[in-house]
Tab-separated table of N, CA and C in Angstrom:
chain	number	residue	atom	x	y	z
A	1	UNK	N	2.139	6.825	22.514
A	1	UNK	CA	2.456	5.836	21.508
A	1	UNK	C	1.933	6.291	20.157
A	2	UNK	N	2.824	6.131	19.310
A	2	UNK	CA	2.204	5.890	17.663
A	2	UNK	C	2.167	4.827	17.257
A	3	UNK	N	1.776	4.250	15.758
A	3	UNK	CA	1.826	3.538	14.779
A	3	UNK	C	2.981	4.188	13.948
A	4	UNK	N	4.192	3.662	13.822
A	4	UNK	CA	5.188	3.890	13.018
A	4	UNK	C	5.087	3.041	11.653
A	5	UNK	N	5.110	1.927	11.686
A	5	UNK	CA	4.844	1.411	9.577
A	5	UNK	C	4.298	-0.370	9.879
A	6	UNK	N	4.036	-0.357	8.703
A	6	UNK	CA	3.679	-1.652	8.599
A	6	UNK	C	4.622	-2.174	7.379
A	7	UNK	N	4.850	-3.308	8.004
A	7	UNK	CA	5.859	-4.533	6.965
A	7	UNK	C	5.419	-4.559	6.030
A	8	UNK	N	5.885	-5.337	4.386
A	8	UNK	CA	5.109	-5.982	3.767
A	8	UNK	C	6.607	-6.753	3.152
A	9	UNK	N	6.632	-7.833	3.118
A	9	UNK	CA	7.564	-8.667	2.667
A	9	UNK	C	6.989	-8.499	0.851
A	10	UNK	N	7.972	-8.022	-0.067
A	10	UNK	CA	7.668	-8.109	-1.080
A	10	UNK	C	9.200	-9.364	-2.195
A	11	UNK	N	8.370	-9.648	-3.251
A	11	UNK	CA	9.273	-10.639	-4.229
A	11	UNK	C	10.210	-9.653	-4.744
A	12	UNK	N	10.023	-8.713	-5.265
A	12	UNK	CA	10.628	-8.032	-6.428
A	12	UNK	C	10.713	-6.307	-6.495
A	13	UNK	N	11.716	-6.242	-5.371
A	13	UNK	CA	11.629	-4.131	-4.449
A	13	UNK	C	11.285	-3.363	-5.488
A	14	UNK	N	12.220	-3.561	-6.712
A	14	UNK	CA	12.075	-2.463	-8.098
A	14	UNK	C	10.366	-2.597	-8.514
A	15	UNK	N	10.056	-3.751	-9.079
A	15	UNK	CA	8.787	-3.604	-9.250
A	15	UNK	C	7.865	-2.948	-8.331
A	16	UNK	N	7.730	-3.166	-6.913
A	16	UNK	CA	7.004	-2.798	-5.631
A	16	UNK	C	7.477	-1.409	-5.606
A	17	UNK	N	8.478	-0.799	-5.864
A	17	UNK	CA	8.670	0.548	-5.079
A	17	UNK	C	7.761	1.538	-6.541
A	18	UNK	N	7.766	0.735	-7.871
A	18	UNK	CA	7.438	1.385	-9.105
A	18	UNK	C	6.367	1.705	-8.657
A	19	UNK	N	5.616	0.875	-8.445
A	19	UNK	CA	3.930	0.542	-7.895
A	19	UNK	C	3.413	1.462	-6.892
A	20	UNK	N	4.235	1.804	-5.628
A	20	UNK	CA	3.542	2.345	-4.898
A	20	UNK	C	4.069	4.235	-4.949
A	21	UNK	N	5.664	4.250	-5.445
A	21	UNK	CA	5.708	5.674	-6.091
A	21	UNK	C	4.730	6.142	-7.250
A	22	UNK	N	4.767	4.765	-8.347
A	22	UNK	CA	4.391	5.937	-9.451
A	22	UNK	C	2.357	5.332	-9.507
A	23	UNK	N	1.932	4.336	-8.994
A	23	UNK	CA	0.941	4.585	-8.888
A	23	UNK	C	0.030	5.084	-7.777
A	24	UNK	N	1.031	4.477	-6.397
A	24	UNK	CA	-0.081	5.557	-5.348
A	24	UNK	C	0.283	6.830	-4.727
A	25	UNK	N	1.731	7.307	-5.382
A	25	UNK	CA	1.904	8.403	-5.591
A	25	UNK	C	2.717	8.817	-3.801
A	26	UNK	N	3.144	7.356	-3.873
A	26	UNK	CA	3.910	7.709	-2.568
A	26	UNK	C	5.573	8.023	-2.595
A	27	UNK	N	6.206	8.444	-1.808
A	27	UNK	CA	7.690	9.234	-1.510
A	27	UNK	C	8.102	7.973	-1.077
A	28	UNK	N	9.481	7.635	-1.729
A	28	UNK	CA	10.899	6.375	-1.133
A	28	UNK	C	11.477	7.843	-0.150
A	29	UNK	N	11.355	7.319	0.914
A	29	UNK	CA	11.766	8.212	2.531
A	29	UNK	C	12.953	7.381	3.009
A	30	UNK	N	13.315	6.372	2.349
A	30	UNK	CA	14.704	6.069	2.955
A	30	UNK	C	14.792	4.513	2.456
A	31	UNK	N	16.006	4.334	1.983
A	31	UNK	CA	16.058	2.728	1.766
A	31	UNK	C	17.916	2.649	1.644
A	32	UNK	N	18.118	0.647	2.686
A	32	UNK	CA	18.968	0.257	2.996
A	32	UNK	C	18.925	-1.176	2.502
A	33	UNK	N	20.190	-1.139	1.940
A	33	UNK	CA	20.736	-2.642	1.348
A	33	UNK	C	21.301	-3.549	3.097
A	34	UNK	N	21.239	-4.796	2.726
A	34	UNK	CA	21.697	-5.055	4.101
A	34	UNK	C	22.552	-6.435	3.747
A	35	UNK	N	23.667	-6.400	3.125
A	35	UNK	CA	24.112	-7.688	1.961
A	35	UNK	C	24.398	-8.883	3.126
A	36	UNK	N	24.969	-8.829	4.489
A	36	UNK	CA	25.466	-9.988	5.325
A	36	UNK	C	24.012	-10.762	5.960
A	37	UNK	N	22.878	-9.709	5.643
A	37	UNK	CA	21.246	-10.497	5.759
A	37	UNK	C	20.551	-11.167	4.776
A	38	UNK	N	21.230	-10.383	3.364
A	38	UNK	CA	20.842	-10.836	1.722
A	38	UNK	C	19.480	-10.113	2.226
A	39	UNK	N	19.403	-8.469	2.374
A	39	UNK	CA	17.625	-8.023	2.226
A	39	UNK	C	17.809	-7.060	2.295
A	40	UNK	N	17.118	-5.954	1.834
A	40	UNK	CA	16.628	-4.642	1.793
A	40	UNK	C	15.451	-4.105	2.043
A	41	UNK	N	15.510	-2.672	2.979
A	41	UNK	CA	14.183	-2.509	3.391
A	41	UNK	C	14.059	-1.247	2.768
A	42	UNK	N	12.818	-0.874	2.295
A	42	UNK	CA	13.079	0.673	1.905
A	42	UNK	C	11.285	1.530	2.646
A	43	UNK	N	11.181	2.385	2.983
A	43	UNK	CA	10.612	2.609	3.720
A	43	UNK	C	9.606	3.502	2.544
A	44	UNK	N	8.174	3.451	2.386
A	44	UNK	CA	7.365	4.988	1.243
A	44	UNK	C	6.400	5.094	2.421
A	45	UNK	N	5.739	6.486	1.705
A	45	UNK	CA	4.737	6.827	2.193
A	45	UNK	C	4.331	8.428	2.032
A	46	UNK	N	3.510	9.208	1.914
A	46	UNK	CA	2.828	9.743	1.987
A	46	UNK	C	3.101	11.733	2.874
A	47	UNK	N	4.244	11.199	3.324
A	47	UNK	CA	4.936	12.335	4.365
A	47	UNK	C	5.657	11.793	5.193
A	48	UNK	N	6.701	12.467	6.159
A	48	UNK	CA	8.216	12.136	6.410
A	48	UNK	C	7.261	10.973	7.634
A	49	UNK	N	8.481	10.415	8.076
A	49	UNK	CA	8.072	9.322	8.729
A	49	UNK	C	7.779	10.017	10.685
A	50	UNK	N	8.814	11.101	10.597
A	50	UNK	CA	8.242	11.815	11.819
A	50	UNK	C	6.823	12.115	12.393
A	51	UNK	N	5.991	12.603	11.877
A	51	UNK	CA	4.635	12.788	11.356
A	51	UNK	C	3.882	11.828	10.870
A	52	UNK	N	4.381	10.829	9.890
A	52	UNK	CA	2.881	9.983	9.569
A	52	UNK	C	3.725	8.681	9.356
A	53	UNK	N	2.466	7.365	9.454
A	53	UNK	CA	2.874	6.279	9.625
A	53	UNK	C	2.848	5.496	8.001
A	54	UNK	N	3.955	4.933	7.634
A	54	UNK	CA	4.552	4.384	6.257
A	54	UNK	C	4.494	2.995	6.243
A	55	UNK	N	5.120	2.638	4.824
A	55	UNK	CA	5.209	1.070	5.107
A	55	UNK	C	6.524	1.052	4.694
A	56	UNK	N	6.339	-0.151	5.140
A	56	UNK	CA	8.567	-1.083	4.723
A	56	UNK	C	8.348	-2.009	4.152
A	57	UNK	N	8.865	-1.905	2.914
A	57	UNK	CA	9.040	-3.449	2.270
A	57	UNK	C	10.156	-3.718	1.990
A	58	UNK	N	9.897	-5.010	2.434
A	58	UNK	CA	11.238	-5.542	2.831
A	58	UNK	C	11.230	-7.084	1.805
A	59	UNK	N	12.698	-6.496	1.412
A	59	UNK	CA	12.552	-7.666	0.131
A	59	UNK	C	14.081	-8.122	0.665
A	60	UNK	N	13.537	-9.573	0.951
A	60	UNK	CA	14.801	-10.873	1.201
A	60	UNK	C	15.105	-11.086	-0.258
A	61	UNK	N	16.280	-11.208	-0.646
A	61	UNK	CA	17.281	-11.361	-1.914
A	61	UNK	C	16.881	-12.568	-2.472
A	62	UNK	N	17.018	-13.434	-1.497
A	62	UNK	CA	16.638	-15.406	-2.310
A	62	UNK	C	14.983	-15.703	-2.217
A	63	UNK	N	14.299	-14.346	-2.168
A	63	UNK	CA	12.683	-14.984	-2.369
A	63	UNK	C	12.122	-14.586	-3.129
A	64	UNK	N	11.705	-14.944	-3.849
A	64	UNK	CA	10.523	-14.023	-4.979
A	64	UNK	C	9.682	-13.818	-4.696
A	65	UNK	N	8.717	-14.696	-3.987
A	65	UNK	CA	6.817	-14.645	-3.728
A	65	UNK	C	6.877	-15.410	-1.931
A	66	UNK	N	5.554	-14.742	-1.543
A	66	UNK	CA	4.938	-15.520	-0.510
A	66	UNK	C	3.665	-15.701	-0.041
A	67	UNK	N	3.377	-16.635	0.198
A	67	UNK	CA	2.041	-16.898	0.927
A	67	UNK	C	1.618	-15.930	1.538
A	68	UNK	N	0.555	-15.218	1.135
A	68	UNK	CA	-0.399	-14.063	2.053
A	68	UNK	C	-0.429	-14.530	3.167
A	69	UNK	N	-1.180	-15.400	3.203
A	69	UNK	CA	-2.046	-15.764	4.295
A	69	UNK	C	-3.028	-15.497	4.418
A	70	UNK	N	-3.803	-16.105	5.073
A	70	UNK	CA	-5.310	-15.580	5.429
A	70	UNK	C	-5.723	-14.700	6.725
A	71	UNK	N	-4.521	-14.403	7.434
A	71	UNK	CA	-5.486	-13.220	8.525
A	71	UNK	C	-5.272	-12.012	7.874
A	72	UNK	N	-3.952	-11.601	6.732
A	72	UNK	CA	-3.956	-10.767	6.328
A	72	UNK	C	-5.243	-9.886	5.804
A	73	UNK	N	-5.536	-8.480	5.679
A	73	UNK	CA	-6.585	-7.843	5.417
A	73	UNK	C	-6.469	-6.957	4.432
A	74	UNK	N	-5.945	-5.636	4.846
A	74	UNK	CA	-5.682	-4.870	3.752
A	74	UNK	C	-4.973	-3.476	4.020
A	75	UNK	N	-4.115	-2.451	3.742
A	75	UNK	CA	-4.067	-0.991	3.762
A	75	UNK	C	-5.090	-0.601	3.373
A	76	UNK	N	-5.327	1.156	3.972
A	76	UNK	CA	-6.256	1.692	3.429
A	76	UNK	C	-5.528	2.949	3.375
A	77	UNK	N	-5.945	3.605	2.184
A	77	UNK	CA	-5.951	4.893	2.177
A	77	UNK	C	-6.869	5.804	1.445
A	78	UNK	N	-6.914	6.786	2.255
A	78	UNK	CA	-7.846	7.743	1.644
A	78	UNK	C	-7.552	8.856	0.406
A	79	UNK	N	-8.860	8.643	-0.209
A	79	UNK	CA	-8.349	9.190	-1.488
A	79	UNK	C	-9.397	10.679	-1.644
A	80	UNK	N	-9.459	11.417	-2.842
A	80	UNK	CA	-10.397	12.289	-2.620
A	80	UNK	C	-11.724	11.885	-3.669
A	81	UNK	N	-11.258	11.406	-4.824
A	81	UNK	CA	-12.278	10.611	-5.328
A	81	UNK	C	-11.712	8.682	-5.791
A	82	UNK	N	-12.357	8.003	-5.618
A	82	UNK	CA	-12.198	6.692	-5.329
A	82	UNK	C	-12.235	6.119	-7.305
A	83	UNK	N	-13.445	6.645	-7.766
A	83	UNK	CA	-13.370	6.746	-9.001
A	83	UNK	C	-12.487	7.071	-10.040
A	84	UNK	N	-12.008	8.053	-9.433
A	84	UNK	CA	-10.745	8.778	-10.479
A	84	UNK	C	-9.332	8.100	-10.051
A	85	UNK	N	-9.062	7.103	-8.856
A	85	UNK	CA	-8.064	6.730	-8.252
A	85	UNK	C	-8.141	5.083	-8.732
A	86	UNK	N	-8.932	4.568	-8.992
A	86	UNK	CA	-9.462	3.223	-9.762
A	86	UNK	C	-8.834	3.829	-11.118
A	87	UNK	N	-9.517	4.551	-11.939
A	87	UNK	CA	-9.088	4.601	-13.118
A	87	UNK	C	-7.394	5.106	-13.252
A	88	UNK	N	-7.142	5.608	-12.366
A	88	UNK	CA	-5.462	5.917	-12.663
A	88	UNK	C	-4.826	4.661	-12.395
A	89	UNK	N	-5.233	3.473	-11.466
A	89	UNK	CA	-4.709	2.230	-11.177
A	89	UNK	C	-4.719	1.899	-12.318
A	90	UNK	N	-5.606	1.751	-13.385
A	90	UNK	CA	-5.835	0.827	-14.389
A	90	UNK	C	-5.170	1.720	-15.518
A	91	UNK	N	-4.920	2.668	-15.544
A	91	UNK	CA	-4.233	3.690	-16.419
A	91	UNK	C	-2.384	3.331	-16.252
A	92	UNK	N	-2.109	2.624	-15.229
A	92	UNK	CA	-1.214	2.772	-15.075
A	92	UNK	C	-0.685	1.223	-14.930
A	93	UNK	N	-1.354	0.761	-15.564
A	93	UNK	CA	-1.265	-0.740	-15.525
A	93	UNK	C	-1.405	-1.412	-14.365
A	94	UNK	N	-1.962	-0.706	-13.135
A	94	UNK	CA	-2.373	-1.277	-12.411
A	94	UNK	C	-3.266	-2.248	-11.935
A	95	UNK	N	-4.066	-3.197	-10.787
A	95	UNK	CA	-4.940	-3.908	-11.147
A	95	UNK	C	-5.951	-3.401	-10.301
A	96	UNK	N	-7.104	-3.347	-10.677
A	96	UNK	CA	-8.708	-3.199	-9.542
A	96	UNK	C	-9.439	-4.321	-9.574
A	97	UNK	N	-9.280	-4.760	-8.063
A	97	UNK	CA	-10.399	-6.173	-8.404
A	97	UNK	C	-11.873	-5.633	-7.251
A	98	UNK	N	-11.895	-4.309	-7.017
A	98	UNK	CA	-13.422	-4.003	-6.925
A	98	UNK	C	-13.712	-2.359	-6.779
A	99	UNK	N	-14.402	-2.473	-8.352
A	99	UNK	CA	-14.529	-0.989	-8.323
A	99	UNK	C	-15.183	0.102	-7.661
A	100	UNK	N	-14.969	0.933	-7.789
A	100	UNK	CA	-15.186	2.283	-6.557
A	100	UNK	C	-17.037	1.779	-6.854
A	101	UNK	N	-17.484	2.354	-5.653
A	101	UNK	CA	-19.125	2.416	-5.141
A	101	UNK	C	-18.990	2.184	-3.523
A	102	UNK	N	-20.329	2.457	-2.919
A	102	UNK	CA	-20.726	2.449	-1.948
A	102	UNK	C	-20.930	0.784	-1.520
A	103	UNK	N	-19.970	0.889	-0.063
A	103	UNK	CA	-19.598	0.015	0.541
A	103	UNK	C	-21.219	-0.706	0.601
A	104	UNK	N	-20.848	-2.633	0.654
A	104	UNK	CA	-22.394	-3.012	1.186
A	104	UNK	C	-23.555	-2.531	1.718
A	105	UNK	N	-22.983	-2.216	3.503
A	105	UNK	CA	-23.750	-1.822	4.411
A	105	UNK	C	-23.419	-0.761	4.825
A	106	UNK	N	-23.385	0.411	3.791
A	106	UNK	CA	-23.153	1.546	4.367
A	106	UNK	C	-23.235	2.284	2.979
A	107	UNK	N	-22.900	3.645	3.278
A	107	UNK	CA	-22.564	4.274	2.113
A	107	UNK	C	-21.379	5.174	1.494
A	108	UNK	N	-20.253	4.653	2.412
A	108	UNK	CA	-18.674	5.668	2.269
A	108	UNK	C	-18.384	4.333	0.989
A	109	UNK	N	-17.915	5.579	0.200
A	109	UNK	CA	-17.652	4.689	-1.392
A	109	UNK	C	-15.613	4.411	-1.122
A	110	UNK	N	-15.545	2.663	-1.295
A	110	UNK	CA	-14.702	2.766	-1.432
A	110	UNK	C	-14.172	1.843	-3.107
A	111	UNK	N	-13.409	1.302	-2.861
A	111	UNK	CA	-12.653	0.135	-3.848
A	111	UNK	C	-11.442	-0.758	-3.304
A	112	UNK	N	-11.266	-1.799	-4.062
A	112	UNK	CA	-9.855	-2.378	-3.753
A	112	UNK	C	-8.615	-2.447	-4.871
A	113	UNK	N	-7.638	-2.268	-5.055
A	113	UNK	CA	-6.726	-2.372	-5.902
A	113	UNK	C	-5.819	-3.376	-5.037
A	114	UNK	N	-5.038	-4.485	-6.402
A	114	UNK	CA	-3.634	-5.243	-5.680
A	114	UNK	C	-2.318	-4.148	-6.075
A	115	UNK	N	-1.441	-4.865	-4.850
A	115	UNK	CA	0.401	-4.462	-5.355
A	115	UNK	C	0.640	-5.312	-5.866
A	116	UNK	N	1.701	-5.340	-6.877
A	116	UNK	CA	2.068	-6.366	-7.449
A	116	UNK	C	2.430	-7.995	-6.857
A	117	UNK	N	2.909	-7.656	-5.257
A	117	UNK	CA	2.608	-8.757	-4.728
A	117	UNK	C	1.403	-9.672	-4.431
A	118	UNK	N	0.022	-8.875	-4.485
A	118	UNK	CA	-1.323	-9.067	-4.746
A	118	UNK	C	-1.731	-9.085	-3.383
A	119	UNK	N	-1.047	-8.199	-2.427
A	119	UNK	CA	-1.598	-7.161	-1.267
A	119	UNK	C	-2.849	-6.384	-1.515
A	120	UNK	N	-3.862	-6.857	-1.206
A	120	UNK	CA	-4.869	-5.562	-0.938
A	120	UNK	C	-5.355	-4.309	-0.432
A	121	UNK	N	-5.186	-2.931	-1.196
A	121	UNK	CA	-5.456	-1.694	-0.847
A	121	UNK	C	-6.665	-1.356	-1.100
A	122	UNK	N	-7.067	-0.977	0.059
A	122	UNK	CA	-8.504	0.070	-0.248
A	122	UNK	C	-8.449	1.195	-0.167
A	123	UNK	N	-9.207	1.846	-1.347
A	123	UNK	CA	-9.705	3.390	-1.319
A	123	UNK	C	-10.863	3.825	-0.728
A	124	UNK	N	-10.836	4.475	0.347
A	124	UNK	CA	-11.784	4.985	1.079
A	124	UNK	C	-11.980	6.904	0.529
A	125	UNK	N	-12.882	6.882	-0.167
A	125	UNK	CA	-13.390	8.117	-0.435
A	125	UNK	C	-13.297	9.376	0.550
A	126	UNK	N	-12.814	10.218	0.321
A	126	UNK	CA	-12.993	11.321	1.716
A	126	UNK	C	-14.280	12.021	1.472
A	127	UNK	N	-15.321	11.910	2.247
A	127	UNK	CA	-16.411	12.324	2.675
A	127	UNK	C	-16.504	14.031	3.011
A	128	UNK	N	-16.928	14.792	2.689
A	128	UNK	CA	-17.292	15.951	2.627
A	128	UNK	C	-17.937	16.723	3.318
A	129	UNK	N	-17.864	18.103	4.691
A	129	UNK	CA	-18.509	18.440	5.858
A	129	UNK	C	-18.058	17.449	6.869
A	130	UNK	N	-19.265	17.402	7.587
A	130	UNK	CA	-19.028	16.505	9.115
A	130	UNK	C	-19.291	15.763	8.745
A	131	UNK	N	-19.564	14.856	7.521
A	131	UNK	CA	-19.708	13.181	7.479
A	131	UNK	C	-18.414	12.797	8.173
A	132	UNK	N	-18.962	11.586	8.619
A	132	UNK	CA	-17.219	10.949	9.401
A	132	UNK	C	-17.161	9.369	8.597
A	133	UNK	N	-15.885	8.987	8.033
A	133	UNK	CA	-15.771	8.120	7.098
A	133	UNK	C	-16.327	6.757	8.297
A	134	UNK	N	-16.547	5.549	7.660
A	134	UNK	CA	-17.684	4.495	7.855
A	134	UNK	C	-16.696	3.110	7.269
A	135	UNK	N	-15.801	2.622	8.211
A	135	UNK	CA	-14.356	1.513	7.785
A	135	UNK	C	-15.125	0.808	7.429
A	136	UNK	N	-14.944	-0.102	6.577
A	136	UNK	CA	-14.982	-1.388	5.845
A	136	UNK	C	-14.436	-2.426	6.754
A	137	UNK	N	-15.383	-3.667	6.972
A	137	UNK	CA	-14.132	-5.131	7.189
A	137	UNK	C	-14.044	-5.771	6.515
């Protein structure tokens, strides 16, 4: 078994696909209009979908916004510095609502940035030698 992608129901695809191509620097790997559903899914990420696991956002035509929810948590991805990946968020009109440093109870430095839907991503620092990275909840 793999992990193939995770959903994210977004309001507004153009804005969302801007966001995660041109600020987290991810690849549109495939996207489908689906007009007799009124939705489109378009698939990014990081490398082909054979090999690594992506997300789909999937934007219904008649919705703009939705309720997070509260079990929701967050993506993570790893970055090589967390610092320099905060400041390109905010360089890029992006938003950071917690800047790079060392996690509470531990010391793998991460941060959080929103998508424009106000999805939470974390940057988890890549650690250097045999340190082994230290997840956040």
């Amino acid at each position: 078994m793999r992990l193939l992608h995770t959903m994210l129901r977004v309001g507004n695809l153009e804005r969302s696909l801007d966001f995660y191509q041109n600020v987290l620097n991810m690849q549109l790997l495939r996207r489908r209009d689906y007009p007799e559903g009124r939705f489109t899914l378009a698939f990014v990420g990081y490398g082909d979908e054979a090999d690594h696991t992506v997300l789909e956002l999937t934007h219904n035509w008649d919705t703009e916004s939705y309720n997070l929810g509260e079990a929701y948590g967050h993506i993570a991805i790893e970055v090589d510095d967390a610092y320099a990946a905060c400041e390109r968020v905010k360089e890029m009109g992006g938003k950071v609502v917690r800047e790079a440093g060392p996690m509470k109870h531990g010391t793998t430095v991460i941060a959080f940035v929103e998508d424009p839907d106000g999805y939470k991503i974390e940057f988890i620092q890549k650690k250097s030698g045999s340190d082994s990275v230290q997840y956040s909840s």
